[in-house]
Tab-separated table of C-alpha atoms and ligand atoms in Angstrom:
chain	number	residue	atom	x	y	z
M	1	MET	CA	1.657	17.349	-3.500
M	2	GLU	CA	-1.362	18.042	-5.701
M	3	PHE	CA	-4.262	15.648	-6.259
M	4	PHE	CA	-6.996	15.641	-8.899
M	5	ASP	CA	-10.137	13.683	-8.007
M	6	SER	CA	-11.550	12.848	-11.422
M	7	HIS	CA	-15.033	11.867	-10.215
M	8	SER	CA	-17.216	12.841	-7.287
M	9	HIS	CA	-20.808	13.739	-6.542
M	10	TYR	CA	-20.763	16.765	-4.272
M	11	ASN	CA	-24.177	17.358	-5.836
M	12	ASP	CA	-25.511	14.320	-3.922
M	13	GLU	CA	-28.047	14.941	-1.172
M	14	LYS	CA	-25.665	13.306	1.310
M	15	PHE	CA	-23.751	16.616	1.163
M	16	ASP	CA	-26.813	18.847	1.627
M	17	GLU	CA	-26.081	19.499	5.300
M	18	ASP	CA	-22.438	20.508	5.030
M	19	ARG	CA	-21.529	20.837	1.336
M	20	ASP	CA	-19.654	24.171	1.569
M	21	GLU	CA	-17.823	23.148	4.714
M	22	ILE	CA	-16.599	19.876	3.169
M	23	ILE	CA	-15.568	21.606	-0.055
M	24	ILE	CA	-13.409	24.093	1.879
M	25	LYS	CA	-11.847	21.306	3.995
M	26	THR	CA	-11.172	19.198	0.905
M	27	LYS	CA	-9.382	22.074	-0.784
M	28	GLU	CA	-7.388	22.889	2.371
M	29	GLU	CA	-6.195	19.315	2.678
M	30	GLY	CA	-4.424	19.246	-0.665
M	31	ILE	CA	-7.041	18.215	-3.178
M	32	THR	CA	-6.292	20.853	-5.785
M	33	LYS	CA	-8.984	20.189	-8.365
M	34	TRP	CA	-11.889	17.843	-8.761
M	35	ILE	CA	-14.824	16.917	-10.935
M	36	CYS	CA	-18.434	16.989	-9.813
M	37	ALA	CA	-20.445	14.585	-11.963
M	38	GLY	CA	-24.087	14.810	-12.940
M	39	TYR	CA	-26.200	11.744	-13.738
M	40	ASP	CA	-29.557	13.299	-14.682
M	41	ILE	CA	-30.813	16.797	-15.488
M	42	ASN	CA	-31.168	18.070	-11.928
M	43	SER	CA	-27.872	16.691	-10.659
M	44	SER	CA	-26.165	18.080	-13.780
M	45	LYS	CA	-27.634	21.526	-13.104
M	46	LEU	CA	-26.442	21.370	-9.515
M	47	SER	CA	-22.956	20.278	-10.579
M	48	VAL	CA	-22.733	23.357	-12.817
M	49	LYS	CA	-23.879	25.554	-9.919
M	50	ILE	CA	-21.189	24.116	-7.639
M	51	ALA	CA	-18.550	24.587	-10.346
M	52	GLU	CA	-19.700	28.184	-10.829
M	53	LYS	CA	-19.181	28.853	-7.145
M	54	TYR	CA	-15.798	27.136	-6.775
M	55	PRO	CA	-13.222	27.691	-9.555
M	56	PHE	CA	-11.298	24.499	-8.662
M	57	ILE	CA	-14.354	22.247	-9.179
M	58	TYR	CA	-15.432	21.325	-12.704
M	59	SER	CA	-18.747	19.986	-13.864
M	60	ILE	CA	-19.618	17.099	-16.124
M	61	CYS	CA	-23.199	16.748	-17.338
M	62	GLY	CA	-25.147	13.828	-18.713
M	63	ILE	CA	-27.834	11.175	-18.320
M	64	SER	CA	-26.531	8.008	-16.658
M	65	PRO	CA	-27.794	4.587	-17.766
M	66	ASN	CA	-29.703	4.374	-14.488
M	67	ASP	CA	-31.582	7.595	-15.187
M	68	VAL	CA	-32.758	7.032	-18.754
M	69	PRO	CA	-36.368	7.812	-19.726
M	70	GLU	CA	-39.009	5.080	-19.912
M	71	LYS	CA	-39.841	5.704	-23.540
M	72	ILE	CA	-37.426	6.019	-26.421
M	73	GLU	CA	-39.331	9.083	-27.694
M	74	GLU	CA	-38.345	10.968	-24.548
M	75	ILE	CA	-34.622	10.747	-25.287
M	76	GLU	CA	-34.571	13.730	-27.631
M	77	GLY	CA	-35.972	16.072	-24.966
M	78	MET	CA	-33.392	14.970	-22.384
M	79	ILE	CA	-30.543	15.488	-24.828
M	80	LYS	CA	-31.850	18.986	-25.555
M	81	ASP	CA	-31.865	19.769	-21.822
M	82	ILE	CA	-28.221	18.703	-21.481
M	83	GLU	CA	-27.278	20.658	-24.590
M	84	GLN	CA	-28.995	23.718	-23.145
M	85	LEU	CA	-26.715	23.512	-20.100
M	86	ILE	CA	-23.666	23.474	-22.374
M	87	GLN	CA	-24.945	26.398	-24.404
M	88	ASN	CA	-25.549	28.428	-21.244
M	89	ASP	CA	-22.099	27.592	-19.898
M	90	LYS	CA	-20.382	30.885	-20.649
M	91	ASN	CA	-17.608	30.300	-18.104
M	92	ASN	CA	-16.497	26.918	-19.442
M	93	ARG	CA	-17.343	24.984	-16.283
M	94	ILE	CA	-18.597	21.863	-18.128
M	95	VAL	CA	-15.570	19.822	-19.176
M	96	ALA	CA	-17.090	16.498	-20.307
M	97	ILE	CA	-20.318	14.633	-20.990
M	98	GLY	CA	-20.914	12.143	-18.203
M	99	GLU	CA	-21.557	10.030	-16.544
M	100	ILE	CA	-22.995	8.072	-19.438
M	101	GLY	CA	-22.878	4.436	-20.512
M	102	LEU	CA	-24.557	1.114	-19.890
M	103	ASP	CA	-25.639	-0.618	-16.695
M	104	TYR	CA	-27.145	-4.092	-17.055
M	105	TYR	CA	-26.632	-4.837	-13.374
M	106	TRP	CA	-29.486	-2.535	-12.343
M	107	ASN	CA	-31.524	-2.824	-15.501
M	108	LYS	CA	-31.549	-5.403	-18.286
M	109	GLU	CA	-35.038	-4.563	-19.515
M	110	ASN	CA	-34.261	-1.288	-21.294
M	111	LYS	CA	-30.997	-2.048	-23.097
M	112	GLU	CA	-32.174	-0.397	-26.295
M	113	ILE	CA	-32.967	2.904	-24.547
M	114	GLN	CA	-29.657	2.818	-22.650
M	115	GLN	CA	-27.722	2.254	-25.863
M	116	GLU	CA	-29.595	4.931	-27.778
M	117	ILE	CA	-29.087	7.674	-25.200
M	118	PHE	CA	-25.432	6.653	-24.791
M	119	LYS	CA	-24.842	7.116	-28.540
M	120	LYS	CA	-26.729	10.410	-28.626
M	121	GLN	CA	-24.541	11.725	-25.827
M	122	ILE	CA	-21.400	10.657	-27.684
M	123	ASP	CA	-22.652	12.804	-30.581
M	124	LEU	CA	-23.134	15.673	-28.148
M	125	ALA	CA	-19.570	15.345	-26.821
M	126	ASN	CA	-18.266	15.385	-30.383
M	127	LYS	CA	-20.345	18.436	-31.249
M	128	TYR	CA	-18.764	20.387	-28.379
M	129	ASN	CA	-15.343	18.787	-28.680
M	130	ILE	CA	-15.180	17.431	-25.136
M	131	PRO	CA	-14.489	13.911	-23.788
M	132	ILE	CA	-16.970	11.486	-22.242
M	133	VAL	CA	-16.974	9.864	-18.805
M	134	ILE	CA	-18.225	6.299	-18.968
M	135	HIS	CA	-20.142	4.289	-16.407
M	136	THR	CA	-20.267	0.616	-17.338
M	137	ARG	CA	-21.487	-2.260	-15.221
M	138	GLU	CA	-22.036	-5.832	-16.414
M	139	ALA	CA	-22.134	-4.516	-19.970
M	140	VAL	CA	-18.522	-4.851	-21.120
M	141	MET	CA	-19.065	-6.170	-24.648
M	142	ASP	CA	-21.858	-3.759	-25.579
M	143	THR	CA	-19.948	-0.793	-24.181
M	144	ILE	CA	-16.849	-1.643	-26.206
M	145	GLU	CA	-18.888	-2.214	-29.337
M	146	ILE	CA	-20.619	1.153	-29.051
M	147	LEU	CA	-17.304	2.933	-28.534
M	148	LYS	CA	-15.753	1.138	-31.514
M	149	ASN	CA	-18.653	2.088	-33.763
M	150	ASN	CA	-19.068	5.632	-32.458
M	151	ASN	CA	-15.739	7.383	-32.445
M	152	VAL	CA	-15.320	9.896	-29.635
M	153	ASN	CA	-13.056	12.671	-30.903
M	154	LYS	CA	-11.678	13.629	-27.501
M	155	ARG	CA	-11.856	10.054	-26.157
M	156	GLY	CA	-12.774	9.586	-22.560
M	157	ILE	CA	-12.467	7.977	-19.203
M	158	PHE	CA	-13.732	4.731	-17.754
M	159	HIS	CA	-14.952	6.012	-14.412
M	160	CYS	CA	-14.587	3.623	-11.465
M	161	CYS	CA	-13.318	1.200	-14.066
M	162	PRO	CA	-14.548	-2.362	-13.535
M	163	LEU	CA	-11.622	-4.628	-12.708
M	164	ASN	CA	-12.147	-6.632	-15.859
M	165	ARG	CA	-9.149	-7.669	-17.989
M	166	GLU	CA	-10.960	-7.665	-21.315
M	167	LEU	CA	-12.462	-4.221	-20.771
M	168	VAL	CA	-9.166	-2.679	-19.696
M	169	LYS	CA	-7.340	-4.253	-22.643
M	170	GLU	CA	-9.852	-2.846	-25.141
M	171	ALA	CA	-9.988	0.543	-23.399
M	172	LEU	CA	-6.217	0.897	-23.666
M	173	LYS	CA	-6.260	-0.139	-27.318
M	174	MET	CA	-8.683	2.725	-27.962
M	175	ASP	CA	-6.403	5.035	-25.968
M	176	TYR	CA	-8.955	5.716	-23.240
M	177	TYR	CA	-8.093	6.624	-19.661
M	178	ILE	CA	-8.767	4.294	-16.736
M	179	SER	CA	-9.975	5.897	-13.527
M	180	PHE	CA	-9.476	3.855	-10.366
M	181	ALA	CA	-11.596	4.326	-7.253
M	182	GLY	CA	-12.020	2.854	-3.760
M	183	PRO	CA	-12.605	-0.746	-4.894
M	184	ILE	CA	-8.886	-1.244	-5.707
M	185	THR	CA	-8.245	-0.827	-1.966
M	186	PHE	CA	-10.879	-3.368	-0.904
M	187	LYS	CA	-9.543	-6.590	0.537
M	188	ASN	CA	-11.935	-8.670	-1.585
M	189	SER	CA	-10.785	-7.103	-4.896
M	190	LYS	CA	-8.652	-10.092	-5.791
M	191	ASN	CA	-7.390	-8.921	-9.182
M	192	ALA	CA	-6.868	-5.236	-8.364
M	193	LYS	CA	-3.067	-5.505	-8.464
M	194	GLU	CA	-3.058	-7.332	-11.791
M	195	ILE	CA	-5.387	-4.750	-13.376
M	196	VAL	CA	-3.487	-1.731	-12.028
M	197	GLU	CA	-0.243	-3.248	-13.345
M	198	MET	CA	-1.812	-3.581	-16.806
M	199	VAL	CA	-2.414	0.161	-17.114
M	200	PRO	CA	0.533	2.454	-17.888
M	201	LEU	CA	0.797	5.364	-15.465
M	202	ASN	CA	0.118	7.876	-18.247
M	203	ARG	CA	-3.355	6.395	-18.717
M	204	ILE	CA	-4.414	6.345	-15.047
M	205	LEU	CA	-6.725	8.749	-13.260
M	206	ILE	CA	-7.761	8.566	-9.619
M	207	GLU	CA	-11.195	9.264	-8.169
M	208	THR	CA	-13.408	8.838	-5.140
M	209	ASP	CA	-16.939	8.646	-6.611
M	210	SER	CA	-17.828	10.242	-3.282
M	211	PRO	CA	-20.069	10.068	-1.311
M	212	TYR	CA	-19.925	6.380	-2.339
M	213	LEU	CA	-17.170	3.741	-2.356
M	214	SER	CA	-15.084	5.025	0.533
M	215	PRO	CA	-11.680	3.320	0.300
M	216	GLU	CA	-9.921	1.244	2.934
M	217	PRO	CA	-9.126	2.009	5.716
M	218	GLN	CA	-12.291	4.119	5.878
M	219	ARG	CA	-14.673	1.825	4.061
M	220	GLY	CA	-18.362	2.125	4.919
M	221	ILE	CA	-18.488	5.802	5.881
M	222	ARG	CA	-19.338	8.783	3.672
M	223	ASN	CA	-16.610	9.363	1.144
M	224	ASP	CA	-15.196	12.730	0.076
M	225	SER	CA	-12.415	13.810	-2.248
M	226	ARG	CA	-9.760	13.909	0.494
M	227	LYS	CA	-9.742	10.118	0.429
M	228	VAL	CA	-8.503	10.035	-3.145
M	229	LYS	CA	-5.092	9.832	-1.438
M	230	PHE	CA	-5.840	6.266	-0.339
M	231	VAL	CA	-6.506	5.292	-3.952
M	232	ALA	CA	-3.253	6.942	-5.044
M	233	GLU	CA	-1.350	5.167	-2.264
M	234	LYS	CA	-2.674	1.813	-3.394
M	235	ILE	CA	-1.555	2.448	-6.978
M	236	ALA	CA	1.894	3.485	-5.707
M	237	GLU	CA	2.071	0.267	-3.683
M	238	PHE	CA	1.005	-1.962	-6.614
M	239	LYS	CA	3.325	-0.276	-9.086
M	240	GLU	CA	6.198	0.059	-6.578
M	241	ILE	CA	6.601	3.776	-7.187
M	242	THR	CA	6.237	6.787	-4.915
M	243	LEU	CA	2.984	8.482	-3.966
M	244	GLU	CA	4.427	11.702	-5.445
M	245	GLU	CA	4.823	10.068	-8.846
M	246	VAL	CA	1.223	8.851	-8.809
M	247	ALA	CA	-0.120	12.228	-7.680
M	248	LYS	CA	1.896	14.141	-10.257
M	249	GLN	CA	1.193	11.940	-13.263
M	250	THR	CA	-2.532	11.441	-12.569
M	251	TYR	CA	-2.877	15.200	-12.155
M	252	LYS	CA	-1.181	15.744	-15.492
M	253	ASN	CA	-3.339	13.078	-17.144
M	254	ALA	CA	-6.522	14.714	-15.871
M	255	LEU	CA	-5.510	18.060	-17.359
M	256	GLU	CA	-4.755	16.336	-20.643
M	257	VAL	CA	-8.019	14.468	-21.002
M	258	PHE	CA	-10.240	17.260	-19.650
M	259	ASN	CA	-9.013	19.497	-22.432
M	260	LYS	CA	-11.030	22.535	-21.358
M	261	ILE	CA	-9.438	22.903	-17.938
M	262	SER	CA	-6.975	25.738	-17.656
M	263	LYS	CA	-3.526	24.439	-16.839
M	264	LYS	CA	-2.920	27.172	-14.295
J	1	NI	NI1	-20.500	8.407	-10.275
């Protein structure tokens, strides 16, 4: 069985001690490919470095809503830095712009800056013909509105998709992909089954968001991409299909949406 973890942060400092060791173990235990996501300039640079070293890891680069600049005038410079990474990426390791989006849970005071840099990064994705990976938290309506008014040519993925009916409905209407993570396995995620059932299998991706959000039955400890299997198992259980079907289709979906990844 092959698994594709569509979102992780092996660039996080929690992996500084044993990054290479964990990457090798992850690969050996059947995780065939995965994405390492940046969230600011430095983490994006590191994600490219990791993807350069390991051909089965791909990088996504971007400025997350929690890492936006303080002043709106500083946005342009940040966008240039991200674009520079793409222009230097001779080996096609950067497969999407992300994670980008809106987060009003952590910060309500700078909505305008969050929205502006989100839109600018959509333009960047369109310029390079790659999809976007969206982080949205307590900002459902604004996120949908921005996506409706700013068409993303290669569409994108709702990473660690909030278990929110309205958001999922709109995302599917726009033909976006829904990426499920550890929270669907949590005992207190009351509507997880209902939300997973709403999404057709050909629109589902699976992810860990490691080192965060470790799924049940290993909640609370450092997460890594091997645990994407628990997320896949939960989807299989909710949809009453086999784990193989989930692994196979989510793998195929990932290769479809990340259009730059070689299908080999
Ligand atoms: Ni993330």
